[in-house]
Short mmCIF file of C-alpha atoms in Angstrom, two decimals:
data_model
loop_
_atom_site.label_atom_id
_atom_site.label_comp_id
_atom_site.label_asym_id
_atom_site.label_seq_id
_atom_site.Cartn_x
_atom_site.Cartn_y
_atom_site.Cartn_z
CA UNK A 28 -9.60 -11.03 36.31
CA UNK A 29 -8.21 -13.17 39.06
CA UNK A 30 -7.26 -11.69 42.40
CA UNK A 31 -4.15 -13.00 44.07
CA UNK A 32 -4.12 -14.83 47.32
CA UNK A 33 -1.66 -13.15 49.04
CA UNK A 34 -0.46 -9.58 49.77
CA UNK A 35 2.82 -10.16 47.56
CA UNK A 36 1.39 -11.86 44.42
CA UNK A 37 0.40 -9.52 41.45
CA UNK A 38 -2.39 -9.83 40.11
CA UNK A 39 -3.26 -10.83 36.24
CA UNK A 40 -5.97 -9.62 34.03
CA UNK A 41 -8.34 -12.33 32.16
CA UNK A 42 -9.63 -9.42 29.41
CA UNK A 43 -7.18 -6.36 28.53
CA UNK A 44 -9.83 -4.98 27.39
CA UNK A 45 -11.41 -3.47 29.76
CA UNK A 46 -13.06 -0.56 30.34
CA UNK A 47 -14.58 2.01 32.50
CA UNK A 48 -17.95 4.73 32.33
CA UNK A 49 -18.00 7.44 34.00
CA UNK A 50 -20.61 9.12 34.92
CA UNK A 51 -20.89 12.47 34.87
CA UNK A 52 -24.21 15.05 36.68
CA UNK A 53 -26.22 15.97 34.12
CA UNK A 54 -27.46 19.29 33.84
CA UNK A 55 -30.52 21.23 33.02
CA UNK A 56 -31.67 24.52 31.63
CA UNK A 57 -34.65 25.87 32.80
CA UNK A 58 -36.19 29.17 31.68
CA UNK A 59 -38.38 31.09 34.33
CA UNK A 60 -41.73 32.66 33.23
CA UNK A 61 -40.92 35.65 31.04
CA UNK A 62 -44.34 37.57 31.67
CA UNK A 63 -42.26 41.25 30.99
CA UNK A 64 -40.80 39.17 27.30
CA UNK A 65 -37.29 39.59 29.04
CA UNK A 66 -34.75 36.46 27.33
CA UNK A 67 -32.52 37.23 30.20
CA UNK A 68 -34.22 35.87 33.04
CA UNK A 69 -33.19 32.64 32.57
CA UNK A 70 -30.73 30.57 34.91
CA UNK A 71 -29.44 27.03 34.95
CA UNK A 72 -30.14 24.54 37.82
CA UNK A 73 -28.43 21.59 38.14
CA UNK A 74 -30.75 17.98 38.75
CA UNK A 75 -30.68 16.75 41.55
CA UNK A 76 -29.32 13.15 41.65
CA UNK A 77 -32.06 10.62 42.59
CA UNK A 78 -30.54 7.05 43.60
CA UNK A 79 -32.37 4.48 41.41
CA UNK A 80 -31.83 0.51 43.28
CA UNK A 81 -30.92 -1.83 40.63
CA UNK A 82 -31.33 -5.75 40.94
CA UNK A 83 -29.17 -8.60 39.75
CA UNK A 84 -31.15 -11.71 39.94
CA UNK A 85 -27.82 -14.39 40.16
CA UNK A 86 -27.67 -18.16 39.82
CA UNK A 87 -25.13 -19.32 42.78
CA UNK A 88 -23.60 -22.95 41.43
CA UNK A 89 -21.58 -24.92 44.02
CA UNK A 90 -19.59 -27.88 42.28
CA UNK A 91 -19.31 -31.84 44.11
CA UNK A 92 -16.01 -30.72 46.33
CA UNK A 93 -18.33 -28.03 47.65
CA UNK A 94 -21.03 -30.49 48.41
CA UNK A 95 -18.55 -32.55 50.22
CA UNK A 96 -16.99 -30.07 52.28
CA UNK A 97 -20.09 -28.02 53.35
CA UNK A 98 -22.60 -30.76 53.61
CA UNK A 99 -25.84 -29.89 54.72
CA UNK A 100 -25.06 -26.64 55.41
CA UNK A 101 -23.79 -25.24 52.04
CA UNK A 102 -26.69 -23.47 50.67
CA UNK A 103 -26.53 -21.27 54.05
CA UNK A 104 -22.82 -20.72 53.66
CA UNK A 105 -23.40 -19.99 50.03
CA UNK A 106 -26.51 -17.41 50.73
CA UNK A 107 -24.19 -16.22 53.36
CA UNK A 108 -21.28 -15.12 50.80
CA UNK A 109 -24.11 -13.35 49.08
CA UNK A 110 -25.47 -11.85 51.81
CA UNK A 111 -21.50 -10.00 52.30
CA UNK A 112 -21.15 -9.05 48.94
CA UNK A 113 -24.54 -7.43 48.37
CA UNK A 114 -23.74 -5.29 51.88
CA UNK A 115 -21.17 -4.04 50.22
CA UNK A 116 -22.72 -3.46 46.48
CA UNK A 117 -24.88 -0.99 48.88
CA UNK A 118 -21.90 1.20 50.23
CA UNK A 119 -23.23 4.85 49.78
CA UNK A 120 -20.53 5.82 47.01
CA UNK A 121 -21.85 3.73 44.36
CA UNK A 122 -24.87 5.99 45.29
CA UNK A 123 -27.43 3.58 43.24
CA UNK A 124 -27.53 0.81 45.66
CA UNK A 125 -27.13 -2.76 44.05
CA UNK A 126 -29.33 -5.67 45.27
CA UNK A 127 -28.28 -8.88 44.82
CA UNK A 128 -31.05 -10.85 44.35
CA UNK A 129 -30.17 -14.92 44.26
CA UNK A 130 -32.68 -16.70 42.24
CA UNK A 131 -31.94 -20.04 42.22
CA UNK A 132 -28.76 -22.79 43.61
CA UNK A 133 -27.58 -25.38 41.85
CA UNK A 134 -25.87 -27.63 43.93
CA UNK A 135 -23.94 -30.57 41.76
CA UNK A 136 -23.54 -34.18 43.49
CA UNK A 137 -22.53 -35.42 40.40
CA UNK A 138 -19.22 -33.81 38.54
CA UNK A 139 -20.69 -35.71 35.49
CA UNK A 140 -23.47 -33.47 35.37
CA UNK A 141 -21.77 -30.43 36.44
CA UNK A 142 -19.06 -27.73 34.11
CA UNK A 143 -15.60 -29.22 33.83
CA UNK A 144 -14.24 -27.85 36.63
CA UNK A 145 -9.88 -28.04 36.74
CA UNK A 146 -7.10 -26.22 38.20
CA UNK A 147 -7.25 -24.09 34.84
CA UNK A 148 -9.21 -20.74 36.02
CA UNK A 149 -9.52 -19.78 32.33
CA UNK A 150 -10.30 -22.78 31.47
CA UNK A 151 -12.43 -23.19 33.96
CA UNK A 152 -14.46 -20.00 33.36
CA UNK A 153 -15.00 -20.75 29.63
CA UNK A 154 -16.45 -24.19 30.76
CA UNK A 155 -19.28 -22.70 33.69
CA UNK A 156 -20.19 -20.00 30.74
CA UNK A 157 -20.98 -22.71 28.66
CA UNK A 158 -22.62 -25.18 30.85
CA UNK A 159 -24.68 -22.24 33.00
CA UNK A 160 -26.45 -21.28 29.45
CA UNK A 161 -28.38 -24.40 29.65
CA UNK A 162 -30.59 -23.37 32.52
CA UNK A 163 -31.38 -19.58 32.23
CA UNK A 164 -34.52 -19.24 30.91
CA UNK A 165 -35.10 -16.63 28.32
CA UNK A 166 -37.86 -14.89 29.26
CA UNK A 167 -36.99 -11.80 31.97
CA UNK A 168 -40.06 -12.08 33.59
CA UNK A 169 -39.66 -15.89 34.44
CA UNK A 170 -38.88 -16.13 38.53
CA UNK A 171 -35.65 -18.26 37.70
CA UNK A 172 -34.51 -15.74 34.87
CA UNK A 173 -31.30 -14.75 36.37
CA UNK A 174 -28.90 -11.63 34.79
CA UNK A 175 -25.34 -13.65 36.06
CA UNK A 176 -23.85 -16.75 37.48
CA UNK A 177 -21.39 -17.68 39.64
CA UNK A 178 -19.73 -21.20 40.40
CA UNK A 179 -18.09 -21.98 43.58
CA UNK A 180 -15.29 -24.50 43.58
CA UNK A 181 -12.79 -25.79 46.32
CA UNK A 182 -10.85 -26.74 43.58
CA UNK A 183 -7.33 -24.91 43.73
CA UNK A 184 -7.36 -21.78 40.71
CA UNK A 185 -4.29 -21.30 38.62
CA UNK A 186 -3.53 -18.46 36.47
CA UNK A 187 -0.73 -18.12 33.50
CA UNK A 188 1.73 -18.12 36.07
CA UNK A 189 0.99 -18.66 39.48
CA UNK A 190 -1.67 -20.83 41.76
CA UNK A 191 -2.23 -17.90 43.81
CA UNK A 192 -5.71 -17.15 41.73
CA UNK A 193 -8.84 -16.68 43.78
CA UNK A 194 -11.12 -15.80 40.68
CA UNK A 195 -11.93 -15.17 37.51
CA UNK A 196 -14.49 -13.01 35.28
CA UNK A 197 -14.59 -11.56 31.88
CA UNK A 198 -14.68 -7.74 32.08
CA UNK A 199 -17.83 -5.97 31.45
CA UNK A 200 -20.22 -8.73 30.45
CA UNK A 201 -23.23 -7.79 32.47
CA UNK A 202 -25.45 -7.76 29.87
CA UNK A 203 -23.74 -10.83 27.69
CA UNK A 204 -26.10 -13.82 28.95
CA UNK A 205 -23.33 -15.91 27.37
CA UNK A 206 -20.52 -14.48 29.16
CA UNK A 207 -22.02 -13.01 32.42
CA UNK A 208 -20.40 -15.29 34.65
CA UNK A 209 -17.48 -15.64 37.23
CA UNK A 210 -15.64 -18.31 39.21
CA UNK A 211 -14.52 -18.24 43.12
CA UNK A 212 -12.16 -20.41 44.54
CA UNK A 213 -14.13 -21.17 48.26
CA UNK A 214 -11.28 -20.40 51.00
CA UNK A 215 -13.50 -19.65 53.65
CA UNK A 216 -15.58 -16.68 54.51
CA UNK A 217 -13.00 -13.96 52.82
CA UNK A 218 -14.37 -15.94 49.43
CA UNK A 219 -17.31 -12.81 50.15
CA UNK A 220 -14.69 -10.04 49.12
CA UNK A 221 -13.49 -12.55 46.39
CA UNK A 222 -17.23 -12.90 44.93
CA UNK A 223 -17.70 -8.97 45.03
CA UNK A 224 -14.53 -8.03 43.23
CA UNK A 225 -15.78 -10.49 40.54
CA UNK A 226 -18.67 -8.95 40.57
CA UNK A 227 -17.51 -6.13 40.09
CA UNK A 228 -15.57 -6.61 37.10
CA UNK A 229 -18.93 -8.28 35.20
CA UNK A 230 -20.26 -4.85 36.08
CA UNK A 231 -17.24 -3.55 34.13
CA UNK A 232 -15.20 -2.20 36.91
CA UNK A 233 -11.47 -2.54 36.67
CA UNK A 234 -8.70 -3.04 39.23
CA UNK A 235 -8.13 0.13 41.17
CA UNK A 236 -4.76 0.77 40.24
CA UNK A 237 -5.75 0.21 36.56
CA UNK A 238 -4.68 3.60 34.81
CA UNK A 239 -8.08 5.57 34.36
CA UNK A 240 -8.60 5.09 38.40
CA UNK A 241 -5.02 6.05 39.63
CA UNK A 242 -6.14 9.80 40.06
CA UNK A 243 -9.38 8.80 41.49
CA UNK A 244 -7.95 5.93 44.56
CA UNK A 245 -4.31 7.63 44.98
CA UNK A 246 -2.16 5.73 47.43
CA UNK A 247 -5.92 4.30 48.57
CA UNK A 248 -5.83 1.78 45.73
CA UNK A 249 -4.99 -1.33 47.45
CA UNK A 250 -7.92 -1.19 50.24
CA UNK A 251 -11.35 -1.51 48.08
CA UNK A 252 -12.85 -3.68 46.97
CA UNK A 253 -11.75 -3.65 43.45
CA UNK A 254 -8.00 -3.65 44.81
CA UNK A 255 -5.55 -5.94 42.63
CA UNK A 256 -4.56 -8.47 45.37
CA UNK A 257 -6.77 -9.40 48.07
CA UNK A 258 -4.77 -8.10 51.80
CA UNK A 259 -6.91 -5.89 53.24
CA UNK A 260 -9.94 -4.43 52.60
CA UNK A 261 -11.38 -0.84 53.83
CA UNK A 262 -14.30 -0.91 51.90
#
């Protein structure tokens, strides 16, 4: 999806397909010790929820106009964006806390060796997915295995319509090695919020005001994270 600059720009989706789980408390049914043979002593309990911490190991990719602009200091700015969005992959309502774990940087000098990177954000995407494949190593257990990518351009992002594009990810592609990937257009430190909505939407979250969340955010839907244009931001 890509998430509009300003407070007035709608947003546009990248996938219309997307889709949401929802997770519901699982129950149990536990029978007591029946020493008189009586069926009816049994009663349900419900499980207790026990938060589980989940890891995404993530390649971070900076292109040459990123190299130019940072200098010496862009893997710090970059691990600093990182540092922002996993904060806020820990927020208590997500209730499993999710650690974003950066593997390895790629920083490109040369655009020659780098994705083709243009003012086309779909375009653009397609190309990283392509080019990142190259150096993920197959094997999970490898240190430099990593479960997504994400590129970071200065390059101005243009959607269908509009220049006011900040990013773009597929929906739900988490667990598509070929597809589990996302583009951020660096404006500064704010590109944090930009990198976590991604995120979020390789993690197959939708917009908030999508349909299936509307009863769930209410009037709230413009202030999280997963909000369709980038204004403010609650939490």
């Amino acid at each position: 999806s890509r998430v509009p600059r300003g407070s007035g720009s709608n947003c546009e989706v990248a996938d219309s397909n997307e889709s949401s789980a929802s997770e519901g408390r699982r129950h149990r049914e536990e029978q007591q010790p029946d020493y008189a043979t009586r069926a009816e002593n049994r009663h349900i309990r419900k499980k207790r929820f026990v938060s589980s911490p989940r890891y995404v190991e993530t390649l971070l990719v900076a292109d040459q106009s990123m190299a130019e602009f940072h200098g010496s200091g862009l893997k710090h700015y970059l691990l600093t964006l990182l540092s922002v969005a996993s904060r806020m992959y820990k927020h208590p309502s997500i209730r499993n806390p999710i650690n974003l774990v950066v593997v390895k940087i790629i920083v490109i000098y040369d655009e020659q060796k780098g994705p083709d990177v243009s003012s086309n954000a779909a375009l653009t995407l397609r190309n990283f997915c392509n080019w990142q494949k190259q150096h993920n190593l197959p094997s999970d257990r490898h240190a430099e295995h990593y479960d997504t990518a994400i590129l970071f351009t200065r390059q101005d992002l243009c959607g269908a319509k509009t220049c006011d594009t900040l990013g773009m990810a597929d929906v739900g592609t988490a667990c598509d090695p070929n597809r589990s990937c996302s583009v951020i257009e660096d404006d500064g430190l704010q590109a944090a919020f930009t990198t976590t909505h991604e995120l979020g939407h390789v993690f197959n979250m939708p917009h908030d005001d999508a349909k299936q969340c509307t009863s769930i955010n209410g009037i709230n839907s413009d202030s999280h994270m997963m909000a369709s244009m980038l204004s403010n931001l609650d939490r």
